Every structure is written in structure tokens, then in C-alpha cells.
Amino acid sequence: MTEKAWLLMLTGICCCSTICAVPPGAAIAADHLPAEEAATAAFPGSERGHKLLALESYLQSFRYPPNSEKRIELLLNVLDQDPSARMPRLMLGKALLSRKQAKTYAPRLLLIASKHAGSLELVNFALQVARRSGKFENAEYKLVNQALRSVGDPASLPDSERYLYLRLADEKLAEYKRERNFEAAEQLLDGLLENERFPEQDLIRESAGRFYRYAADFSPSERRFLGLLPSLRSVYQDKFDRIAAELAESEVKLQTVPELRRRLALYQRMGLFDDAMRIARRIYVMQPNESNLAQEVDCAMSAGRYDAALVLAEELRKKYPALSRIADMIVCRALADSGRIEEAVKFLDQLPPGKFRTEQELYLYFQGRDYKKFRKAFLAYDHKTPCKSPELLTFVLVAAEKLRDPSLLRLAAERLKKIDRLEDPLFANSVGYISAELNIDLPEAERLIRLAVAVDSRNSAFLDSLAWVQFRRGNLKEARKNIELALSCLESPEDAGTILFHAGEIALAQGEPAAALDYFRRALTSPEDIELDPEAVRARIDELEKMQQ
């Protein structure tokens, strides 16, 4: 292609109908610059020798349908020639939305990103596509390492790239957590925390705080070196407490509502609900309105401060009469969540009959774990008007599992489908897992669970569900692989019991009674898991111990 023809294409003068989507900056630049400089303006950041090739592939891509194989290949060529090209990356992001497409092209994209590991935007994009494909393993972590090593002084990066660097550091932390390599994780975090030139200290503290809480949960509680040194659990808990104290001390610097909102969200993500409640009060004092008061109530409920929530509910009722129904709901739930069921029943008896009262009664039955009463009341409620409440349908799913009721499960799935929520990750996983637990509709169960895993391939609950449905379907090899991955991705030891029990069942089905016995024993000694049936675990242990005698 001649320079003249190239310039004509850039400026949109060429009569070819496919050139209408040239990026805005390219046409403007080409009006005033020689061809090579026009290419540089349109696709900044790479060597000039590759820019014309990148632009040629980019413009040719418009000859093909958006999600076609040919267009995707051309856009990948663009990124290979010019890793900083933004528009092709955005177009690829739309083209690779499906798990199937992501799975097809993720390996090529990872290869391109590894050639340009210094381009943090491209690396993060490649990792997003890899996660969308449901695969995030050695090649992906190797790319994370390459990208982190390519940065000499992360604090000196431009704002947008510094944020991308921190995202990559989070990925590295996830790898260390998976490997239980807490010492290496500490070194990474210490380097970030000690670099005071990082403006994003809150984000770094959040990552550190979440890691230290995780490390405390999964570290031994015994004192070390003949009792002379504290346990690793207490060491990591102290570090978490220190991070929380530093955040609390820095609150004096927060003087605007947007700053306070960001801090409140950070506290909620870290599980510091008492601190979040304190910030919510400051926000309400600065901007007194119904929304901010309701936010404070929500924080009180999350913190388990039910008496405070009751006081705030009355304040909400008096100051904002239009929200009296919300205040009623808060009172009912605060009483129920604090175990004061009888008081909650008396309170509900004062309310007029109707849909609102029935919904709160359903909540009380569920919270009191009276699943039979809940089922009876829900079926009557649903018969009048098909349920559209995602929260109520969540309760129905739990009741279906506890009562081992396939018809109730199918009703919940049908209602979720009608409100377009069945394929939401959490609902898809729940319906799929309970179907596997009840041993019904297994192909559809696996399809739904895979939708959830495609969204979050490191979620231990999703991976456990996938392993369990594969076990039910007789795919033991994949089930074992995914249950072990679920164990490596655990975020809280309180979730370990059920997953360890499933691991034992899978190992036993594979003819490995010794491994199964180890899993069952670990399940019984793990922190309390309300989903685990300890009697079923003990029965399995007794059975296997007799076999060994």
C-alpha cells in the first residue's frame, strides 16, 4: 500500500465503505502529518516500524463481521505489532465475551502479552480473557511474574499504570495464598507498604489487611520454639490489627463525603463493619438524608449491632415517615438475627395483614430454621402471585436442600428463570450444586455451575460445586482435580469442612481409602462449618477405620 493510499484511508477520503470506523484521533492526525507520523499519532507507544502494519491490520478488520474469526485474528495481529493500541483491545474485549471465544483465543493473547510484558494494559487484558475462559494456571501466573519484573520503580508509573501494577500484585498475592507461601507474600506487601511514594496507600493496606486475615485463619495456633515465640496465627492477626489501626488513624484526613464513601467501601471489603458504621455516621452528619441514614442502618446490621440498628430504625421512622415500612423490616430482622424470635413475632402481629407482613413471616421461619413451615407458607404465598424476590428465592433454595425437595428446587429455578436471574453466578451455582446434592438434572446442573466458574475461576464454592456434580456424573478424574483446586482457593477455613468431605467421597470413589480417611478427619477437625453434617463424617471415618483393621 502506498503512503498516499494509506493517508486517504486514514482521513476517510477513500471510498471504501469499511473505513467509516477509523478511530477519531487517526483521521485528525493524518490531515497534518506524514504517513509514518500519522500512524504514530493514531497508535502511540510502539516502534514506528510496526505502526503501519498495525494500522493496516486494524483497518482491514472492518471488512469482516464483529465476532468473526478473521476479524479477531487481525485485531490480535494489531496488538502483536502495537501492544499499546487501545481501540483494537476494546474491540477484542467485546468479541471475546463468551467463554467459548475466550477459551479459543486466550492462549494466543497470553503469548502476545508475554512478548510485551512491559505493557501493563495488555497484560491485564490478557489475564481478564484467561479468567473469562475459566483457566488461570501456570502460564497466567508466569505472565504476572514477567509483568511485575518489567517494572523498575512502580511508584513512578503514571496513575493508570500504577493501578494496573497493583492489580497484578494482587494476582501475585493470590498465587502465594494458593501455595500457602506466606513469607513471600509478606515480602511483596512490605515492599509496597514501605514505599511511601505510592499514592494508593489505602488500596495497598486493603490488600495487606485481607492477606493477613487470611494468613491468620490458615496458620497454626500453637506457639513456636518451645513456646518462646507466639504462634503464626497471632503474628498475622497482630499485623491485620495494625493495618486496621493505621486506617482508623488516617480518618482525620478524610474531610469530604466522596473520601468517606471510599473508606466505608474499603472497610466493608475488609470486614471491618464497626469501622464502616463509624464512617457511615460521619457521612450522615455531613449530609443528613434518608439514603445516608439507611446506609448507617445497613452497616449496623452487618456489624451485628442489632440494638443500634433498632434505635436507628426508630430514627428513620420519625425523620422520614415515607420509609416507615423499611423501618418495620429492619426491626423485624434485627430482632430475628439477634435470636429474639418471639419479640419479632409479637412485632409482626401488630402489622396489618398483607404481602409485606407475609414476607417478613417467611424471613422469621427461615431464620428460625423451621424449613417445613417456611415451605408451606411460601407455596401459599407463591400460589397467589409468583415470587419475584431474589432474596426469598435464595431462602427457597436453602429450604429445598435442607428438606431434600426436588419439586421445591425446580420451582425456585423456574421463578429465577422468569426474572432473568437463573444464570447469575451465585444463583447458577446454588441451583447447580443443590441439583447435584439431590442427584437430579445433572447435565443442566453442570451447565449452570460452569457459568459461575467462568465468571470467577478461583471461587472455592464454585469449584467445589463443579467437582461435586462431576462426581455425581462419574467424571472422577476431573472431580478430583477441581476439588483439590477448590481447597487451594479457600478464602476462609469455615468453608473447608464440606469441601474436605466432598474430597473424601471423591477419593474413596477412586479407590483411595487412605486419602479419603485423611480428608474426612480433616473435615471433622476443621473450624465449624454449618453446612457440614458431622455425624455423616464420623460414620465414614468409622467405616474406613474398620476396613483398615
PDB file of C-alpha atoms in Angstrom, residues 127-363:
ATOM      1  CA  LEU A 127      -5.378 -12.100  32.132  1.00  0.00           C
ATOM      2  CA  GLN A 128      -9.014 -10.965  32.111  1.00  0.00           C
ATOM      3  CA  VAL A 129      -9.687 -13.028  28.984  1.00  0.00           C
ATOM      4  CA  ALA A 130      -7.879 -16.011  30.523  1.00  0.00           C
ATOM      5  CA  ARG A 131     -10.056 -15.768  33.620  1.00  0.00           C
ATOM      6  CA  ARG A 132     -13.153 -15.487  31.438  1.00  0.00           C
ATOM      7  CA  SER A 133     -12.108 -18.710  29.718  1.00  0.00           C
ATOM      8  CA  GLY A 134     -12.232 -20.493  33.071  1.00  0.00           C
ATOM      9  CA  LYS A 135      -8.493 -21.169  33.146  1.00  0.00           C
ATOM     10  CA  PHE A 136      -5.974 -19.349  35.326  1.00  0.00           C
ATOM     11  CA  GLU A 137      -2.979 -21.577  35.894  1.00  0.00           C
ATOM     12  CA  ASN A 138       0.802 -21.680  35.423  1.00  0.00           C
ATOM     13  CA  ALA A 139       1.012 -19.745  32.131  1.00  0.00           C
ATOM     14  CA  GLU A 140      -1.096 -16.946  33.571  1.00  0.00           C
ATOM     15  CA  TYR A 141       0.946 -16.675  36.770  1.00  0.00           C
ATOM     16  CA  LYS A 142       4.144 -16.747  34.710  1.00  0.00           C
ATOM     17  CA  LEU A 143       2.857 -13.721  32.779  1.00  0.00           C
ATOM     18  CA  VAL A 144       2.079 -11.932  36.060  1.00  0.00           C
ATOM     19  CA  ASN A 145       5.681 -12.520  37.162  1.00  0.00           C
ATOM     20  CA  GLN A 146       7.047 -11.228  33.841  1.00  0.00           C
ATOM     21  CA  ALA A 147       4.984  -8.054  34.046  1.00  0.00           C
ATOM     22  CA  LEU A 148       5.933  -7.325  37.662  1.00  0.00           C
ATOM     23  CA  ARG A 149       9.627  -7.841  36.912  1.00  0.00           C
ATOM     24  CA  SER A 150       9.410  -5.489  33.926  1.00  0.00           C
ATOM     25  CA  VAL A 151       8.683  -2.529  36.230  1.00  0.00           C
ATOM     26  CA  GLY A 152      11.718  -0.987  37.896  1.00  0.00           C
ATOM     27  CA  ASP A 153      10.085   1.672  40.076  1.00  0.00           C
ATOM     28  CA  PRO A 154       6.304   1.111  40.311  1.00  0.00           C
ATOM     29  CA  ALA A 155       5.731   4.302  42.321  1.00  0.00           C
ATOM     30  CA  SER A 156       6.959   6.390  39.372  1.00  0.00           C
ATOM     31  CA  LEU A 157       4.454   4.911  36.909  1.00  0.00           C
ATOM     32  CA  PRO A 158       1.622   7.099  35.560  1.00  0.00           C
ATOM     33  CA  ASP A 159      -1.578   6.889  37.619  1.00  0.00           C
ATOM     34  CA  SER A 160      -3.405   4.436  35.331  1.00  0.00           C
ATOM     35  CA  GLU A 161      -0.403   2.109  35.039  1.00  0.00           C
ATOM     36  CA  ARG A 162       0.275   2.228  38.768  1.00  0.00           C
ATOM     37  CA  TYR A 163      -3.234   0.962  39.386  1.00  0.00           C
ATOM     38  CA  LEU A 164      -2.686  -1.850  36.864  1.00  0.00           C
ATOM     39  CA  TYR A 165       0.568  -2.738  38.618  1.00  0.00           C
ATOM     40  CA  LEU A 166      -1.295  -3.076  41.922  1.00  0.00           C
ATOM     41  CA  ARG A 167      -3.842  -5.338  40.259  1.00  0.00           C
ATOM     42  CA  LEU A 168      -1.000  -7.563  39.089  1.00  0.00           C
ATOM     43  CA  ALA A 169       0.462  -7.525  42.596  1.00  0.00           C
ATOM     44  CA  ASP A 170      -2.927  -8.758  43.832  1.00  0.00           C
ATOM     45  CA  GLU A 171      -2.753 -11.616  41.333  1.00  0.00           C
ATOM     46  CA  LYS A 172       0.697 -12.486  42.671  1.00  0.00           C
ATOM     47  CA  LEU A 173      -0.664 -12.432  46.209  1.00  0.00           C
ATOM     48  CA  ALA A 174      -3.395 -14.841  45.108  1.00  0.00           C
ATOM     49  CA  GLU A 175      -0.730 -17.210  43.803  1.00  0.00           C
ATOM     50  CA  TYR A 176       1.172 -17.038  47.094  1.00  0.00           C
ATOM     51  CA  LYS A 177      -2.054 -17.704  49.003  1.00  0.00           C
ATOM     52  CA  ARG A 178      -2.808 -20.702  46.798  1.00  0.00           C
ATOM     53  CA  GLU A 179       0.680 -22.064  47.517  1.00  0.00           C
ATOM     54  CA  ARG A 180       0.447 -21.056  51.213  1.00  0.00           C
ATOM     55  CA  ASN A 181       3.734 -19.191  50.640  1.00  0.00           C
ATOM     56  CA  PHE A 182       3.013 -16.581  53.291  1.00  0.00           C
ATOM     57  CA  GLU A 183       6.633 -15.490  53.697  1.00  0.00           C
ATOM     58  CA  ALA A 184       6.948 -14.457  50.039  1.00  0.00           C
ATOM     59  CA  ALA A 185       3.587 -12.672  50.240  1.00  0.00           C
ATOM     60  CA  GLU A 186       4.826 -10.691  53.246  1.00  0.00           C
ATOM     61  CA  GLN A 187       7.931  -9.603  51.339  1.00  0.00           C
ATOM     62  CA  LEU A 188       5.810  -8.372  48.435  1.00  0.00           C
ATOM     63  CA  LEU A 189       3.467  -6.451  50.732  1.00  0.00           C
ATOM     64  CA  ASP A 190       6.275  -4.989  52.831  1.00  0.00           C
ATOM     65  CA  GLY A 191       7.875  -3.581  49.683  1.00  0.00           C
ATOM     66  CA  LEU A 192       4.619  -1.866  48.727  1.00  0.00           C
ATOM     67  CA  LEU A 193       3.764  -0.625  52.222  1.00  0.00           C
ATOM     68  CA  GLU A 194       7.231   0.815  52.815  1.00  0.00           C
ATOM     69  CA  ASN A 195       7.171   2.767  49.557  1.00  0.00           C
ATOM     70  CA  GLU A 196       5.534   5.963  50.804  1.00  0.00           C
ATOM     71  CA  ARG A 197       5.640   7.439  47.298  1.00  0.00           C
ATOM     72  CA  PHE A 198       2.655   5.255  46.396  1.00  0.00           C
ATOM     73  CA  PRO A 199      -0.450   7.493  46.481  1.00  0.00           C
ATOM     74  CA  GLU A 200      -2.674   4.383  46.650  1.00  0.00           C
ATOM     75  CA  GLN A 201      -1.745   3.516  50.241  1.00  0.00           C
ATOM     76  CA  ASP A 202      -5.359   2.675  51.107  1.00  0.00           C
ATOM     77  CA  LEU A 203      -5.535   0.082  48.323  1.00  0.00           C
ATOM     78  CA  ILE A 204      -2.233  -1.418  49.450  1.00  0.00           C
ATOM     79  CA  ARG A 205      -3.393  -1.531  53.072  1.00  0.00           C
ATOM     80  CA  GLU A 206      -6.584  -3.238  51.965  1.00  0.00           C
ATOM     81  CA  SER A 207      -4.648  -5.938  50.103  1.00  0.00           C
ATOM     82  CA  ALA A 208      -2.328  -6.352  53.075  1.00  0.00           C
ATOM     83  CA  GLY A 209      -5.172  -6.476  55.576  1.00  0.00           C
ATOM     84  CA  ARG A 210      -7.106  -9.083  53.621  1.00  0.00           C
ATOM     85  CA  PHE A 211      -3.966 -11.185  53.233  1.00  0.00           C
ATOM     86  CA  TYR A 212      -3.041 -11.019  56.930  1.00  0.00           C
ATOM     87  CA  ARG A 213      -6.557 -12.036  57.954  1.00  0.00           C
ATOM     88  CA  TYR A 214      -6.378 -14.946  55.506  1.00  0.00           C
ATOM     89  CA  ALA A 215      -2.925 -15.953  56.773  1.00  0.00           C
ATOM     90  CA  ALA A 216      -4.138 -15.801  60.379  1.00  0.00           C
ATOM     91  CA  ASP A 217      -7.074 -18.074  59.541  1.00  0.00           C
ATOM     92  CA  PHE A 218      -4.864 -20.689  57.885  1.00  0.00           C
ATOM     93  CA  SER A 219      -1.812 -20.580  60.160  1.00  0.00           C
ATOM     94  CA  PRO A 220      -1.226 -22.870  63.166  1.00  0.00           C
ATOM     95  CA  SER A 221      -2.316 -21.588  66.568  1.00  0.00           C
ATOM     96  CA  GLU A 222       0.458 -23.339  68.552  1.00  0.00           C
ATOM     97  CA  ARG A 223       3.280 -21.245  69.988  1.00  0.00           C
ATOM     98  CA  ARG A 224       6.663 -21.733  68.307  1.00  0.00           C
ATOM     99  CA  PHE A 225      10.164 -22.664  69.501  1.00  0.00           C
ATOM    100  CA  LEU A 226       9.207 -24.454  72.718  1.00  0.00           C
ATOM    101  CA  GLY A 227       6.605 -21.827  73.481  1.00  0.00           C
ATOM    102  CA  LEU A 228       9.060 -18.924  73.425  1.00  0.00           C
ATOM    103  CA  LEU A 229       7.569 -17.293  70.321  1.00  0.00           C
ATOM    104  CA  PRO A 230       3.927 -16.501  69.614  1.00  0.00           C
ATOM    105  CA  SER A 231       2.000 -18.580  67.094  1.00  0.00           C
ATOM    106  CA  LEU A 232       1.987 -17.582  63.449  1.00  0.00           C
ATOM    107  CA  ARG A 233      -1.762 -17.090  63.728  1.00  0.00           C
ATOM    108  CA  SER A 234      -1.338 -14.418  66.407  1.00  0.00           C
ATOM    109  CA  VAL A 235       1.527 -12.785  64.456  1.00  0.00           C
ATOM    110  CA  TYR A 236      -0.628 -12.378  61.361  1.00  0.00           C
ATOM    111  CA  GLN A 237      -3.645 -11.283  63.401  1.00  0.00           C
ATOM    112  CA  ASP A 238      -1.485  -8.582  65.028  1.00  0.00           C
ATOM    113  CA  LYS A 239      -0.427  -7.377  61.585  1.00  0.00           C
ATOM    114  CA  PHE A 240      -4.060  -7.208  60.492  1.00  0.00           C
ATOM    115  CA  ASP A 241      -4.961  -5.248  63.632  1.00  0.00           C
ATOM    116  CA  ARG A 242      -2.059  -2.868  62.961  1.00  0.00           C
ATOM    117  CA  ILE A 243      -3.319  -2.216  59.414  1.00  0.00           C
ATOM    118  CA  ALA A 244      -6.820  -1.563  60.780  1.00  0.00           C
ATOM    119  CA  ALA A 245      -5.399   0.849  63.375  1.00  0.00           C
ATOM    120  CA  GLU A 246      -3.429   2.735  60.711  1.00  0.00           C
ATOM    121  CA  LEU A 247      -6.573   3.118  58.637  1.00  0.00           C
ATOM    122  CA  ALA A 248      -8.520   4.381  61.653  1.00  0.00           C
ATOM    123  CA  GLU A 249      -5.782   6.916  62.474  1.00  0.00           C
ATOM    124  CA  SER A 250      -5.820   8.236  58.914  1.00  0.00           C
ATOM    125  CA  GLU A 251      -9.560   9.008  59.075  1.00  0.00           C
ATOM    126  CA  VAL A 252      -8.805  12.552  60.294  1.00  0.00           C
ATOM    127  CA  LYS A 253      -7.512  13.329  56.794  1.00  0.00           C
ATOM    128  CA  LEU A 254     -10.872  12.424  55.237  1.00  0.00           C
ATOM    129  CA  GLN A 255     -12.883  15.620  55.014  1.00  0.00           C
ATOM    130  CA  THR A 256     -15.239  15.129  52.058  1.00  0.00           C
ATOM    131  CA  VAL A 257     -18.178  12.776  51.548  1.00  0.00           C
ATOM    132  CA  PRO A 258     -16.630  11.073  48.475  1.00  0.00           C
ATOM    133  CA  GLU A 259     -13.483  10.331  50.511  1.00  0.00           C
ATOM    134  CA  LEU A 260     -15.582   8.922  53.328  1.00  0.00           C
ATOM    135  CA  ARG A 261     -17.618   6.777  50.932  1.00  0.00           C
ATOM    136  CA  ARG A 262     -14.442   5.258  49.516  1.00  0.00           C
ATOM    137  CA  ARG A 263     -13.206   4.492  53.019  1.00  0.00           C
ATOM    138  CA  LEU A 264     -16.559   2.983  54.013  1.00  0.00           C
ATOM    139  CA  ALA A 265     -16.463   0.657  50.993  1.00  0.00           C
ATOM    140  CA  LEU A 266     -12.880  -0.319  51.875  1.00  0.00           C
ATOM    141  CA  TYR A 267     -13.867  -1.172  55.453  1.00  0.00           C
ATOM    142  CA  GLN A 268     -16.764  -3.288  54.198  1.00  0.00           C
ATOM    143  CA  ARG A 269     -14.492  -5.224  51.828  1.00  0.00           C
ATOM    144  CA  MET A 270     -12.079  -5.866  54.708  1.00  0.00           C
ATOM    145  CA  GLY A 271     -14.842  -6.996  57.056  1.00  0.00           C
ATOM    146  CA  LEU A 272     -14.303  -4.016  59.395  1.00  0.00           C
ATOM    147  CA  PHE A 273     -18.006  -3.376  59.896  1.00  0.00           C
ATOM    148  CA  ASP A 274     -17.716  -1.441  63.169  1.00  0.00           C
ATOM    149  CA  ASP A 275     -15.354   0.976  61.442  1.00  0.00           C
ATOM    150  CA  ALA A 276     -17.728   1.179  58.480  1.00  0.00           C
ATOM    151  CA  MET A 277     -20.543   2.075  60.865  1.00  0.00           C
ATOM    152  CA  ARG A 278     -18.451   4.905  62.335  1.00  0.00           C
ATOM    153  CA  ILE A 279     -17.795   6.314  58.850  1.00  0.00           C
ATOM    154  CA  ALA A 280     -21.477   5.977  57.922  1.00  0.00           C
ATOM    155  CA  ARG A 281     -22.389   8.169  60.911  1.00  0.00           C
ATOM    156  CA  ARG A 282     -19.929  10.844  59.757  1.00  0.00           C
ATOM    157  CA  ILE A 283     -21.452  10.771  56.276  1.00  0.00           C
ATOM    158  CA  TYR A 284     -24.959  11.171  57.699  1.00  0.00           C
ATOM    159  CA  VAL A 285     -23.887  14.092  59.909  1.00  0.00           C
ATOM    160  CA  MET A 286     -22.347  15.844  56.886  1.00  0.00           C
ATOM    161  CA  GLN A 287     -25.244  15.004  54.544  1.00  0.00           C
ATOM    162  CA  PRO A 288     -28.363  14.166  56.584  1.00  0.00           C
ATOM    163  CA  ASN A 289     -30.803  12.395  54.272  1.00  0.00           C
ATOM    164  CA  GLU A 290     -32.802   9.153  54.218  1.00  0.00           C
ATOM    165  CA  SER A 291     -30.315   7.345  51.977  1.00  0.00           C
ATOM    166  CA  ASN A 292     -27.357   8.016  54.259  1.00  0.00           C
ATOM    167  CA  LEU A 293     -29.312   7.054  57.380  1.00  0.00           C
ATOM    168  CA  ALA A 294     -30.416   3.811  55.715  1.00  0.00           C
ATOM    169  CA  GLN A 295     -26.749   3.183  54.878  1.00  0.00           C
ATOM    170  CA  GLU A 296     -25.857   3.570  58.551  1.00  0.00           C
ATOM    171  CA  VAL A 297     -28.569   1.076  59.487  1.00  0.00           C
ATOM    172  CA  ASP A 298     -27.163  -1.398  56.973  1.00  0.00           C
ATOM    173  CA  CYS A 299     -23.689  -1.015  58.488  1.00  0.00           C
ATOM    174  CA  ALA A 300     -25.096  -1.614  61.977  1.00  0.00           C
ATOM    175  CA  MET A 301     -26.781  -4.825  60.805  1.00  0.00           C
ATOM    176  CA  SER A 302     -23.578  -6.025  59.114  1.00  0.00           C
ATOM    177  CA  ALA A 303     -21.636  -5.325  62.310  1.00  0.00           C
ATOM    178  CA  GLY A 304     -24.134  -7.317  64.373  1.00  0.00           C
ATOM    179  CA  ARG A 305     -25.027  -4.168  66.328  1.00  0.00           C
ATOM    180  CA  TYR A 306     -28.707  -5.066  66.464  1.00  0.00           C
ATOM    181  CA  ASP A 307     -29.617  -2.784  69.368  1.00  0.00           C
ATOM    182  CA  ALA A 308     -28.064   0.136  67.493  1.00  0.00           C
ATOM    183  CA  ALA A 309     -29.978  -0.905  64.363  1.00  0.00           C
ATOM    184  CA  LEU A 310     -33.254  -0.828  66.328  1.00  0.00           C
ATOM    185  CA  VAL A 311     -32.506   2.704  67.560  1.00  0.00           C
ATOM    186  CA  LEU A 312     -31.608   3.835  64.044  1.00  0.00           C
ATOM    187  CA  ALA A 313     -34.786   2.244  62.664  1.00  0.00           C
ATOM    188  CA  GLU A 314     -36.869   4.383  65.006  1.00  0.00           C
ATOM    189  CA  GLU A 315     -34.883   7.460  63.955  1.00  0.00           C
ATOM    190  CA  LEU A 316     -35.578   6.553  60.328  1.00  0.00           C
ATOM    191  CA  ARG A 317     -39.299   6.181  61.051  1.00  0.00           C
ATOM    192  CA  LYS A 318     -39.571   9.544  62.833  1.00  0.00           C
ATOM    193  CA  LYS A 319     -37.476  11.655  60.475  1.00  0.00           C
ATOM    194  CA  TYR A 320     -38.608  10.040  57.224  1.00  0.00           C
ATOM    195  CA  PRO A 321     -42.191   8.723  57.613  1.00  0.00           C
ATOM    196  CA  ALA A 322     -42.258   7.611  53.976  1.00  0.00           C
ATOM    197  CA  LEU A 323     -39.689   4.948  54.931  1.00  0.00           C
ATOM    198  CA  SER A 324     -41.696   3.516  57.835  1.00  0.00           C
ATOM    199  CA  ARG A 325     -42.091   0.173  56.052  1.00  0.00           C
ATOM    200  CA  ILE A 326     -38.319  -0.129  55.702  1.00  0.00           C
ATOM    201  CA  ALA A 327     -38.056   0.692  59.407  1.00  0.00           C
ATOM    202  CA  ASP A 328     -40.535  -2.120  60.159  1.00  0.00           C
ATOM    203  CA  MET A 329     -38.444  -4.550  58.131  1.00  0.00           C
ATOM    204  CA  ILE A 330     -35.269  -3.504  59.969  1.00  0.00           C
ATOM    205  CA  VAL A 331     -36.923  -4.019  63.365  1.00  0.00           C
ATOM    206  CA  CYS A 332     -38.181  -7.464  62.370  1.00  0.00           C
ATOM    207  CA  ARG A 333     -34.829  -8.582  61.017  1.00  0.00           C
ATOM    208  CA  ALA A 334     -32.738  -7.088  63.810  1.00  0.00           C
ATOM    209  CA  LEU A 335     -34.855  -8.976  66.344  1.00  0.00           C
ATOM    210  CA  ALA A 336     -34.713 -12.207  64.335  1.00  0.00           C
ATOM    211  CA  ASP A 337     -30.976 -12.017  63.629  1.00  0.00           C
ATOM    212  CA  SER A 338     -30.253 -11.449  67.319  1.00  0.00           C
ATOM    213  CA  GLY A 339     -32.255 -14.569  68.215  1.00  0.00           C
ATOM    214  CA  ARG A 340     -35.233 -12.702  69.668  1.00  0.00           C
ATOM    215  CA  ILE A 341     -37.758 -14.598  67.546  1.00  0.00           C
ATOM    216  CA  GLU A 342     -40.680 -14.258  69.977  1.00  0.00           C
ATOM    217  CA  GLU A 343     -40.272 -10.470  70.089  1.00  0.00           C
ATOM    218  CA  ALA A 344     -40.158 -10.420  66.294  1.00  0.00           C
ATOM    219  CA  VAL A 345     -43.393 -12.439  66.109  1.00  0.00           C
ATOM    220  CA  LYS A 346     -45.122 -10.045  68.517  1.00  0.00           C
ATOM    221  CA  PHE A 347     -43.930  -7.095  66.464  1.00  0.00           C
ATOM    222  CA  LEU A 348     -45.261  -8.645  63.243  1.00  0.00           C
ATOM    223  CA  ASP A 349     -48.633  -9.332  64.878  1.00  0.00           C
ATOM    224  CA  GLN A 350     -49.066  -5.554  65.165  1.00  0.00           C
ATOM    225  CA  LEU A 351     -48.729  -5.075  61.401  1.00  0.00           C
ATOM    226  CA  PRO A 352     -51.754  -5.250  59.082  1.00  0.00           C
ATOM    227  CA  PRO A 353     -52.117  -8.475  57.045  1.00  0.00           C
ATOM    228  CA  GLY A 354     -50.696  -8.323  53.536  1.00  0.00           C
ATOM    229  CA  LYS A 355     -47.763  -9.146  51.303  1.00  0.00           C
ATOM    230  CA  PHE A 356     -45.222  -7.218  53.387  1.00  0.00           C
ATOM    231  CA  ARG A 357     -46.154  -8.988  56.606  1.00  0.00           C
ATOM    232  CA  THR A 358     -46.128 -12.391  54.887  1.00  0.00           C
ATOM    233  CA  GLU A 359     -42.626 -11.753  53.523  1.00  0.00           C
ATOM    234  CA  GLN A 360     -41.346 -10.893  56.991  1.00  0.00           C
ATOM    235  CA  GLU A 361     -43.011 -14.021  58.418  1.00  0.00           C
ATOM    236  CA  LEU A 362     -41.196 -16.077  55.792  1.00  0.00           C
ATOM    237  CA  TYR A 363     -37.950 -14.476  56.918  1.00  0.00           C
TER     238      TYR A 363
END
